Amino acid sequence: MQIGIIHPFFDVTGGAEQTTLALIDKLKTTDNMVTLYTVEPPHVAETGNFKIHVTKKKKLPSLWRYQRMLETKKLFDESQRNDLILVMGGGLLLERTSAKRVLVYCHSTFLEENNFAQRKFGGMKGIYYRILQRNIRNSLSCIHDRNVELISNSEYTRKEISKQFGKNSSVVYPPVNISRFLKFFDSAKQKNVITISRYSPEKKLEDAVEIAREGGFAYTIVGNAKYDSQLKLFEAIKSQQGGSDIKFYCNIPHTEMEKLLVSSKVYFHTSKETFGISVVESIAAGCIPIVPDNSAHRETVPFDQLRFDGKEDAIRKLQDAISGKYDHLRDDLKNHIQQFSVENFQKNMSGLIEAKS
């Protein structure tokens, strides 16, 4: 079978990129002929049955959203001869294609895209945005095409997509390299709290700093920032410190981030997640997770005691976690996250790929 994978950019290695790379590793072991269609390729070696097709990047820096729209269209055009197309990028990437099957891995609920497509814009800027809106509406309409099948990264995502678009999807949890962190599960922990995140508004890191400051505990934020807006947010959040025992790190090497994580007792998360790979990694590293009582956190952290509702509840549960009140749940948490392994992801994706081939 000829399989095309569409994932435009590997300029950063986040959850979406880890997911695609794990799938490529599995498909390399099969008899299928696999081609990755991309604009910025990963550092992955080609093999006899795996090739990388790079589309030339367009140079429209002031119109980057439009640029990405054109690049996505070209990737779909160039991949049409495949029997199966796997759409694996992080956002809404969907165009009509003559391929017999299109499997879309949904890292998000597409709520933001749907909301943007319905907004009203005026002036010269509105002309540009209306072009983007037409493209998004076209992509959203493709969801209902008969050759398109959806795969959600959690039960939460599946329900939200079904509610918005009336289309069901299979659930395949993304791959988490659990074994990499499990070796630190019983290592010595300091009585501090850590968050690993991207410096973006939707991560609600300002709320986390406020909670840590009012709670009076040692707190570390390790984040990455690629764009100017993210770097500005990092500086703004850092200015909230106000003499508290809070440390901030930005764009540090992965090995340093790992050392900070595995030596921490508690992992704190403040935003909604459609899955939350960092939460699962923290559990594997032996941390006690304290997460919001919403979204896919109810799937990754199955204990009510570890999910908070509001600032005061978060402070209380973080202090309890630091004191060791929830240590008896560590082994149950470790057993629970085994379902999120790389091996399970690869097995479940292979089953869906081969189901109708």
mmCIF file of C-alpha atoms in Angstrom:
data_model
loop_
_atom_site.group_PDB
_atom_site.id
_atom_site.type_symbol
_atom_site.label_atom_id
_atom_site.label_comp_id
_atom_site.label_asym_id
_atom_site.label_seq_id
_atom_site.Cartn_x
_atom_site.Cartn_y
_atom_site.Cartn_z
ATOM 1 C CA MET A 1 0.000 0.000 0.000
ATOM 2 C CA GLN A 2 1.187 3.515 -0.824
ATOM 3 C CA ILE A 3 0.892 5.703 2.274
ATOM 4 C CA GLY A 4 1.421 9.457 2.391
ATOM 5 C CA ILE A 5 1.943 11.317 5.686
ATOM 6 C CA ILE A 6 1.260 15.056 5.705
ATOM 7 C CA HIS A 7 3.020 17.011 8.457
ATOM 8 C CA PRO A 8 4.240 20.402 7.227
ATOM 9 C CA PHE A 9 6.675 21.560 9.900
ATOM 10 C CA PHE A 10 9.205 19.934 12.207
ATOM 11 C CA ASP A 11 10.872 23.205 13.253
ATOM 12 C CA VAL A 12 9.965 22.363 16.857
ATOM 13 C CA THR A 13 9.490 18.955 18.463
ATOM 14 C CA GLY A 14 6.234 19.115 20.374
ATOM 15 C CA GLY A 15 3.539 16.538 20.980
ATOM 16 C CA ALA A 16 2.328 16.504 17.370
ATOM 17 C CA GLU A 17 5.836 15.974 16.050
ATOM 18 C CA GLN A 18 6.545 13.179 18.565
ATOM 19 C CA THR A 19 3.339 11.494 17.462
ATOM 20 C CA THR A 20 4.260 11.612 13.771
ATOM 21 C CA LEU A 21 7.798 10.368 14.388
ATOM 22 C CA ALA A 22 6.496 7.409 16.417
ATOM 23 C CA LEU A 23 4.154 6.528 13.556
ATOM 24 C CA ILE A 24 6.983 6.757 11.018
ATOM 25 C CA ASP A 25 9.119 4.427 13.155
ATOM 26 C CA LYS A 26 6.330 1.842 13.086
ATOM 27 C CA LEU A 27 5.532 2.168 9.376
ATOM 28 C CA LYS A 28 9.199 1.670 8.506
ATOM 29 C CA THR A 29 8.855 -1.898 9.796
ATOM 30 C CA THR A 30 5.964 -2.741 7.449
ATOM 31 C CA ASP A 31 5.731 -3.671 3.766
ATOM 32 C CA ASN A 32 4.012 -0.396 2.904
ATOM 33 C CA MET A 33 5.696 2.293 0.820
ATOM 34 C CA VAL A 34 5.602 5.453 2.930
ATOM 35 C CA THR A 35 6.287 9.072 1.961
ATOM 36 C CA LEU A 36 6.387 12.030 4.342
ATOM 37 C CA TYR A 37 5.154 15.240 2.692
ATOM 38 C CA THR A 38 6.556 18.260 4.496
ATOM 39 C CA VAL A 39 7.926 21.788 4.221
ATOM 40 C CA GLU A 40 10.487 21.597 7.029
ATOM 41 C CA PRO A 41 11.588 17.952 7.405
ATOM 42 C CA PRO A 42 12.693 16.171 10.587
ATOM 43 C CA HIS A 43 16.133 14.657 11.090
ATOM 44 C CA VAL A 44 15.010 11.165 10.116
ATOM 45 C CA ALA A 45 16.846 8.804 7.805
ATOM 46 C CA GLU A 46 15.155 7.564 4.646
ATOM 47 C CA THR A 47 14.961 3.790 4.102
ATOM 48 C CA GLY A 48 13.931 1.453 1.311
ATOM 49 C CA ASN A 49 10.248 1.931 2.105
ATOM 50 C CA PHE A 50 10.325 5.431 3.597
ATOM 51 C CA LYS A 51 11.017 8.621 1.653
ATOM 52 C CA ILE A 52 10.723 12.334 2.422
ATOM 53 C CA HIS A 53 9.157 14.695 -0.110
ATOM 54 C CA VAL A 54 9.982 18.329 0.679
ATOM 55 C CA THR A 55 7.829 21.104 -0.752
ATOM 56 C CA LYS A 56 9.641 24.379 -1.350
ATOM 57 C CA LYS A 57 8.804 26.917 1.339
ATOM 58 C CA LYS A 58 7.085 30.057 0.143
ATOM 59 C CA LYS A 59 8.495 33.366 1.392
ATOM 60 C CA LEU A 60 5.639 35.563 2.569
ATOM 61 C CA PRO A 61 6.761 36.484 6.118
ATOM 62 C CA SER A 62 4.166 39.226 6.621
ATOM 63 C CA LEU A 63 1.400 36.900 5.380
ATOM 64 C CA TRP A 64 2.519 33.739 7.143
ATOM 65 C CA ARG A 65 -0.995 32.352 7.636
ATOM 66 C CA TYR A 66 -1.677 32.671 3.916
ATOM 67 C CA GLN A 67 1.728 31.162 3.210
ATOM 68 C CA ARG A 68 0.892 28.102 5.295
ATOM 69 C CA MET A 69 -2.465 27.783 3.550
ATOM 70 C CA LEU A 70 -0.754 27.653 0.142
ATOM 71 C CA GLU A 71 1.853 25.178 1.389
ATOM 72 C CA THR A 72 -0.838 22.877 2.791
ATOM 73 C CA LYS A 73 -2.726 22.912 -0.525
ATOM 74 C CA LYS A 74 0.452 21.961 -2.346
ATOM 75 C CA LEU A 75 1.196 19.107 0.053
ATOM 76 C CA PHE A 76 -2.251 17.637 -0.579
ATOM 77 C CA ASP A 77 -1.886 18.077 -4.349
ATOM 78 C CA GLU A 78 1.467 16.287 -4.340
ATOM 79 C CA SER A 79 0.245 13.379 -2.184
ATOM 80 C CA GLN A 80 -2.924 12.464 -4.105
ATOM 81 C CA ARG A 81 -1.520 9.334 -5.756
ATOM 82 C CA ASN A 82 -1.287 7.504 -2.451
ATOM 83 C CA ASP A 83 -3.871 4.890 -1.448
ATOM 84 C CA LEU A 84 -3.991 6.328 2.063
ATOM 85 C CA ILE A 85 -3.133 9.782 3.405
ATOM 86 C CA LEU A 86 -2.396 10.292 7.105
ATOM 87 C CA VAL A 87 -2.841 13.917 8.161
ATOM 88 C CA MET A 88 -0.727 14.323 11.291
ATOM 89 C CA GLY A 89 0.094 18.035 11.723
ATOM 90 C CA GLY A 90 -0.978 19.888 14.849
ATOM 91 C CA GLY A 91 -3.621 22.207 13.388
ATOM 92 C CA LEU A 92 -6.513 21.869 10.993
ATOM 93 C CA LEU A 93 -4.882 20.649 7.768
ATOM 94 C CA LEU A 94 -7.430 19.303 5.339
ATOM 95 C CA GLU A 95 -8.035 19.663 1.609
ATOM 96 C CA ARG A 96 -10.083 17.567 -0.789
ATOM 97 C CA THR A 97 -8.094 14.774 -2.360
ATOM 98 C CA SER A 98 -8.605 11.844 -4.721
ATOM 99 C CA ALA A 99 -6.952 9.431 -2.267
ATOM 100 C CA LYS A 100 -9.245 6.537 -1.311
ATOM 101 C CA ARG A 101 -8.805 7.067 2.435
ATOM 102 C CA VAL A 102 -7.759 10.032 4.521
ATOM 103 C CA LEU A 103 -7.081 9.494 8.227
ATOM 104 C CA VAL A 104 -6.892 12.746 10.201
ATOM 105 C CA TYR A 105 -5.233 12.563 13.611
ATOM 106 C CA CYS A 106 -6.956 15.234 15.710
ATOM 107 C CA HIS A 107 -4.639 16.822 18.268
ATOM 108 C CA SER A 108 -7.290 19.448 18.991
ATOM 109 C CA THR A 109 -11.056 19.941 18.883
ATOM 110 C CA PHE A 110 -10.798 22.547 16.054
ATOM 111 C CA LEU A 111 -12.876 24.900 18.208
ATOM 112 C CA GLU A 112 -10.512 27.838 17.612
ATOM 113 C CA GLU A 113 -10.633 27.351 13.838
ATOM 114 C CA ASN A 114 -14.403 27.069 13.901
ATOM 115 C CA ASN A 115 -14.732 30.253 15.971
ATOM 116 C CA PHE A 116 -12.303 32.156 13.723
ATOM 117 C CA ALA A 117 -14.225 31.108 10.613
ATOM 118 C CA GLN A 118 -17.390 32.701 12.011
ATOM 119 C CA ARG A 119 -15.921 36.023 13.178
ATOM 120 C CA LYS A 120 -16.603 39.347 11.421
ATOM 121 C CA PHE A 121 -13.668 41.453 10.214
ATOM 122 C CA GLY A 122 -13.693 44.869 8.606
ATOM 123 C CA GLY A 123 -11.293 47.115 6.701
ATOM 124 C CA MET A 124 -8.296 46.078 4.615
ATOM 125 C CA LYS A 125 -7.304 43.511 7.227
ATOM 126 C CA GLY A 126 -10.753 41.993 6.859
ATOM 127 C CA ILE A 127 -10.108 41.198 3.177
ATOM 128 C CA TYR A 128 -7.073 39.146 4.157
ATOM 129 C CA TYR A 129 -8.882 37.405 7.014
ATOM 130 C CA ARG A 130 -11.873 36.546 4.825
ATOM 131 C CA ILE A 131 -9.540 34.690 2.457
ATOM 132 C CA LEU A 132 -8.268 32.678 5.413
ATOM 133 C CA GLN A 133 -11.822 32.115 6.675
ATOM 134 C CA ARG A 134 -12.937 30.680 3.327
ATOM 135 C CA ASN A 135 -10.061 28.246 3.434
ATOM 136 C CA ILE A 136 -10.846 27.210 7.025
ATOM 137 C CA ARG A 137 -14.526 26.710 6.175
ATOM 138 C CA ASN A 138 -13.466 24.545 3.250
ATOM 139 C CA SER A 139 -11.219 22.479 5.533
ATOM 140 C CA LEU A 140 -14.022 22.104 8.085
ATOM 141 C CA SER A 141 -16.425 20.963 5.359
ATOM 142 C CA CYS A 142 -13.925 18.284 4.274
ATOM 143 C CA ILE A 143 -14.401 16.612 7.664
ATOM 144 C CA HIS A 144 -17.729 15.276 6.361
ATOM 145 C CA ASP A 145 -16.291 13.781 3.124
ATOM 146 C CA ARG A 146 -16.849 10.042 2.812
ATOM 147 C CA ASN A 147 -13.153 9.255 2.392
ATOM 148 C CA VAL A 148 -12.193 11.155 5.586
ATOM 149 C CA GLU A 149 -11.921 9.311 8.908
ATOM 150 C CA LEU A 150 -11.061 11.032 12.173
ATOM 151 C CA ILE A 151 -8.803 9.785 14.955
ATOM 152 C CA SER A 152 -8.984 11.717 18.225
ATOM 153 C CA ASN A 153 -6.159 11.923 20.750
ATOM 154 C CA SER A 154 -8.537 11.471 23.709
ATOM 155 C CA GLU A 155 -12.128 10.711 24.597
ATOM 156 C CA TYR A 156 -12.510 14.401 25.453
ATOM 157 C CA THR A 157 -11.463 15.394 21.917
ATOM 158 C CA ARG A 158 -13.759 12.768 20.406
ATOM 159 C CA LYS A 159 -16.792 14.103 22.277
ATOM 160 C CA GLU A 160 -16.052 17.748 21.464
ATOM 161 C CA ILE A 161 -15.590 17.045 17.742
ATOM 162 C CA SER A 162 -18.762 14.971 17.659
ATOM 163 C CA LYS A 163 -20.667 17.798 19.380
ATOM 164 C CA GLN A 164 -19.347 20.453 16.984
ATOM 165 C CA PHE A 165 -19.377 18.603 13.676
ATOM 166 C CA GLY A 166 -21.628 15.602 14.162
ATOM 167 C CA LYS A 167 -18.916 13.151 13.112
ATOM 168 C CA ASN A 168 -17.594 10.334 15.275
ATOM 169 C CA SER A 169 -13.952 9.359 15.533
ATOM 170 C CA SER A 170 -11.772 6.591 16.867
ATOM 171 C CA VAL A 171 -9.634 7.306 19.939
ATOM 172 C CA VAL A 172 -5.908 6.588 19.886
ATOM 173 C CA TYR A 173 -3.927 8.167 22.703
ATOM 174 C CA PRO A 174 -0.662 9.812 21.578
ATOM 175 C CA PRO A 175 2.670 8.131 22.317
ATOM 176 C CA VAL A 176 4.484 8.933 25.542
ATOM 177 C CA ASN A 177 8.012 7.646 26.079
ATOM 178 C CA ILE A 178 7.128 6.279 29.502
ATOM 179 C CA SER A 179 10.166 4.025 29.864
ATOM 180 C CA ARG A 180 12.491 7.001 29.459
ATOM 181 C CA PHE A 181 11.102 8.565 32.659
ATOM 182 C CA LEU A 182 10.184 5.474 34.695
ATOM 183 C CA LYS A 183 13.830 4.896 35.582
ATOM 184 C CA PHE A 184 13.571 8.063 37.703
ATOM 185 C CA PHE A 185 10.294 7.088 39.379
ATOM 186 C CA ASP A 186 11.873 6.319 42.761
ATOM 187 C CA SER A 187 14.668 8.898 42.634
ATOM 188 C CA ALA A 188 14.979 11.461 45.429
ATOM 189 C CA LYS A 189 12.479 14.309 45.159
ATOM 190 C CA GLN A 190 12.737 17.861 46.433
ATOM 191 C CA LYS A 191 9.650 19.380 48.030
ATOM 192 C CA ASN A 192 8.907 21.695 45.158
ATOM 193 C CA VAL A 193 6.385 22.101 42.325
ATOM 194 C CA ILE A 194 7.204 22.213 38.608
ATOM 195 C CA THR A 195 5.369 23.097 35.407
ATOM 196 C CA ILE A 196 6.664 22.344 31.904
ATOM 197 C CA SER A 197 4.897 24.297 29.216
ATOM 198 C CA ARG A 198 5.007 26.580 26.224
ATOM 199 C CA TYR A 199 4.951 30.303 27.022
ATOM 200 C CA SER A 200 1.578 30.928 25.407
ATOM 201 C CA PRO A 201 -1.552 32.669 26.769
ATOM 202 C CA GLU A 202 -3.711 29.546 26.587
ATOM 203 C CA LYS A 203 -1.413 27.794 29.078
ATOM 204 C CA LYS A 204 -2.531 30.196 31.854
ATOM 205 C CA LEU A 205 0.925 30.429 33.390
ATOM 206 C CA GLU A 206 0.060 33.781 34.986
ATOM 207 C CA ASP A 207 -2.544 31.914 37.056
ATOM 208 C CA ALA A 208 0.047 29.322 38.041
ATOM 209 C CA VAL A 209 2.464 32.004 39.274
ATOM 210 C CA GLU A 210 -0.281 33.686 41.302
ATOM 211 C CA ILE A 211 -1.239 30.374 42.919
ATOM 212 C CA ALA A 212 2.398 29.555 43.731
ATOM 213 C CA ARG A 213 3.002 32.999 45.202
ATOM 214 C CA GLU A 214 -0.099 32.830 47.397
ATOM 215 C CA GLY A 215 0.604 29.216 48.348
ATOM 216 C CA GLY A 216 4.125 30.074 49.441
ATOM 217 C CA PHE A 217 5.842 27.000 48.018
ATOM 218 C CA ALA A 218 8.940 26.582 45.846
ATOM 219 C CA TYR A 219 7.901 26.599 42.204
ATOM 220 C CA THR A 220 9.681 26.177 38.866
ATOM 221 C CA ILE A 221 8.372 26.932 35.371
ATOM 222 C CA VAL A 222 10.297 25.427 32.469
ATOM 223 C CA GLY A 223 9.035 26.670 29.137
ATOM 224 C CA ASN A 224 9.871 27.166 25.500
ATOM 225 C CA ALA A 225 9.291 30.274 23.423
ATOM 226 C CA LYS A 226 9.824 30.512 19.683
ATOM 227 C CA TYR A 227 8.022 33.700 18.666
ATOM 228 C CA ASP A 228 8.473 37.287 19.875
ATOM 229 C CA SER A 229 5.016 37.224 21.471
ATOM 230 C CA GLN A 230 6.001 34.154 23.500
ATOM 231 C CA LEU A 231 9.279 35.719 24.616
ATOM 232 C CA LYS A 232 7.389 38.848 25.699
ATOM 233 C CA LEU A 233 4.978 36.685 27.674
ATOM 234 C CA PHE A 234 7.914 34.946 29.349
ATOM 235 C CA GLU A 235 9.314 38.320 30.459
ATOM 236 C CA ALA A 236 5.867 39.476 31.623
ATOM 237 C CA ILE A 237 5.274 36.340 33.695
ATOM 238 C CA LYS A 238 8.761 36.565 35.178
ATOM 239 C CA SER A 239 7.963 40.101 36.376
ATOM 240 C CA GLN A 240 5.156 38.613 38.523
ATOM 241 C CA GLN A 241 7.670 36.844 40.758
ATOM 242 C CA GLY A 242 7.726 39.584 43.383
ATOM 243 C CA GLY A 243 10.404 38.036 45.612
ATOM 244 C CA SER A 244 8.697 34.642 45.847
ATOM 245 C CA ASP A 245 10.553 31.343 45.603
ATOM 246 C CA ILE A 246 9.748 30.974 41.910
ATOM 247 C CA LYS A 247 12.273 30.110 39.192
ATOM 248 C CA PHE A 248 11.782 30.589 35.464
ATOM 249 C CA TYR A 249 13.588 28.827 32.623
ATOM 250 C CA CYS A 250 13.181 29.426 28.904
ATOM 251 C CA ASN A 251 14.493 27.350 25.990
ATOM 252 C CA ILE A 252 16.911 25.302 28.074
ATOM 253 C CA PRO A 253 18.359 22.004 26.762
ATOM 254 C CA HIS A 254 16.093 18.986 27.141
ATOM 255 C CA THR A 255 18.576 17.274 29.464
ATOM 256 C CA GLU A 256 18.383 20.199 31.916
ATOM 257 C CA MET A 257 14.594 20.200 31.762
ATOM 258 C CA GLU A 258 14.591 16.484 32.494
ATOM 259 C CA LYS A 259 16.829 16.933 35.559
ATOM 260 C CA LEU A 260 14.474 19.561 36.961
ATOM 261 C CA LEU A 261 11.425 17.370 36.353
ATOM 262 C CA VAL A 262 12.703 14.124 37.856
ATOM 263 C CA SER A 263 13.907 15.874 41.033
ATOM 264 C CA SER A 264 10.501 17.526 41.667
ATOM 265 C CA LYS A 265 7.810 16.083 43.904
ATOM 266 C CA VAL A 266 4.725 17.730 42.356
ATOM 267 C CA TYR A 267 3.732 18.564 38.787
ATOM 268 C CA PHE A 268 1.267 21.445 38.325
ATOM 269 C CA HIS A 269 -0.857 22.168 35.255
ATOM 270 C CA THR A 270 -3.347 25.034 34.917
ATOM 271 C CA SER A 271 -4.817 24.852 31.405
ATOM 272 C CA LYS A 272 -7.233 22.590 29.597
ATOM 273 C CA GLU A 273 -5.633 19.887 27.453
ATOM 274 C CA THR A 274 -6.905 17.619 24.720
ATOM 275 C CA PHE A 275 -4.381 15.107 26.106
ATOM 276 C CA GLY A 276 -1.350 16.478 27.994
ATOM 277 C CA ILE A 277 1.858 14.559 27.255
ATOM 278 C CA SER A 278 3.842 16.486 29.878
ATOM 279 C CA VAL A 279 1.394 15.403 32.598
ATOM 280 C CA VAL A 280 1.906 11.727 31.728
ATOM 281 C CA GLU A 281 5.689 12.189 31.555
ATOM 282 C CA SER A 282 5.653 13.753 35.015
ATOM 283 C CA ILE A 283 3.758 10.768 36.446
ATOM 284 C CA ALA A 284 6.286 8.395 34.892
ATOM 285 C CA ALA A 285 9.056 10.469 36.505
ATOM 286 C CA GLY A 286 7.448 9.920 39.920
ATOM 287 C CA CYS A 287 5.722 13.284 40.386
ATOM 288 C CA ILE A 288 2.278 13.747 41.896
ATOM 289 C CA PRO A 289 0.168 15.626 39.294
ATOM 290 C CA ILE A 290 -2.213 18.398 40.294
ATOM 291 C CA VAL A 291 -4.363 19.344 37.295
ATOM 292 C CA PRO A 292 -7.662 21.122 36.512
ATOM 293 C CA ASP A 293 -10.848 19.098 36.861
ATOM 294 C CA ASN A 294 -11.707 19.350 33.174
ATOM 295 C CA SER A 295 -10.888 18.227 29.613
ATOM 296 C CA ALA A 296 -8.647 15.183 29.059
ATOM 297 C CA HIS A 297 -7.106 15.561 32.520
ATOM 298 C CA ARG A 298 -9.915 13.288 33.735
ATOM 299 C CA GLU A 299 -8.456 10.554 31.506
ATOM 300 C CA THR A 300 -4.766 11.004 32.315
ATOM 301 C CA VAL A 301 -5.268 11.710 36.035
ATOM 302 C CA PRO A 302 -8.155 9.460 37.160
ATOM 303 C CA PHE A 303 -8.217 10.466 40.849
ATOM 304 C CA ASP A 304 -10.535 13.268 42.000
ATOM 305 C CA GLN A 305 -8.150 14.164 44.835
ATOM 306 C CA LEU A 306 -5.545 15.271 42.264
ATOM 307 C CA ARG A 307 -7.827 17.528 40.211
ATOM 308 C CA PHE A 308 -8.702 21.050 41.378
ATOM 309 C CA ASP A 309 -11.578 23.427 40.832
ATOM 310 C CA GLY A 310 -10.554 27.028 41.474
ATOM 311 C CA LYS A 311 -7.567 28.807 43.000
ATOM 312 C CA GLU A 312 -8.144 27.959 46.656
ATOM 313 C CA ASP A 313 -8.659 24.281 45.841
ATOM 314 C CA ALA A 314 -5.442 24.272 43.786
ATOM 315 C CA ILE A 315 -3.414 25.821 46.631
ATOM 316 C CA ARG A 316 -4.759 23.314 49.149
ATOM 317 C CA LYS A 317 -4.117 20.297 46.940
ATOM 318 C CA LEU A 318 -0.636 21.471 45.977
ATOM 319 C CA GLN A 319 0.290 21.894 49.637
ATOM 320 C CA ASP A 320 -1.156 18.462 50.432
ATOM 321 C CA ALA A 321 0.820 16.916 47.586
ATOM 322 C CA ILE A 322 4.055 18.502 48.784
ATOM 323 C CA SER A 323 3.437 17.145 52.289
ATOM 324 C CA GLY A 324 3.062 13.586 50.931
ATOM 325 C CA LYS A 325 -0.688 13.187 51.443
ATOM 326 C CA TYR A 326 -1.144 11.621 48.001
ATOM 327 C CA ASP A 327 2.012 9.496 47.872
ATOM 328 C CA HIS A 328 -0.073 6.320 48.250
ATOM 329 C CA LEU A 329 -1.497 6.973 44.743
ATOM 330 C CA ARG A 330 1.873 6.887 42.963
ATOM 331 C CA ASP A 331 1.845 3.186 42.070
ATOM 332 C CA ASP A 332 -1.753 3.345 40.858
ATOM 333 C CA LEU A 333 -0.854 6.322 38.691
ATOM 334 C CA LYS A 334 2.149 4.462 37.295
ATOM 335 C CA ASN A 335 -0.034 1.501 36.355
ATOM 336 C CA HIS A 336 -2.668 3.762 34.815
ATOM 337 C CA ILE A 337 -0.307 5.498 32.368
ATOM 338 C CA GLN A 338 0.935 2.262 30.795
ATOM 339 C CA GLN A 339 -1.915 2.578 28.275
ATOM 340 C CA PHE A 340 -0.276 5.745 26.903
ATOM 341 C CA SER A 341 2.945 4.034 25.797
ATOM 342 C CA VAL A 342 4.576 4.406 22.386
ATOM 343 C CA GLU A 343 3.976 0.698 21.761
ATOM 344 C CA ASN A 344 0.224 0.981 22.371
ATOM 345 C CA PHE A 345 -0.010 4.018 20.089
ATOM 346 C CA GLN A 346 1.811 2.191 17.303
ATOM 347 C CA LYS A 347 -0.316 -0.938 17.696
ATOM 348 C CA ASN A 348 -3.594 0.982 17.700
ATOM 349 C CA MET A 349 -2.653 3.156 14.717
ATOM 350 C CA SER A 350 -1.518 0.104 12.764
ATOM 351 C CA GLY A 351 -4.881 -1.508 13.418
ATOM 352 C CA LEU A 352 -6.753 1.480 11.973
ATOM 353 C CA ILE A 353 -4.431 1.766 8.977
ATOM 354 C CA GLU A 354 -4.785 -1.899 8.068
ATOM 355 C CA ALA A 355 -8.523 -2.125 8.888
ATOM 356 C CA LYS A 356 -9.762 -1.450 5.342
ATOM 357 C CA SER A 357 -6.627 -1.989 3.292
#
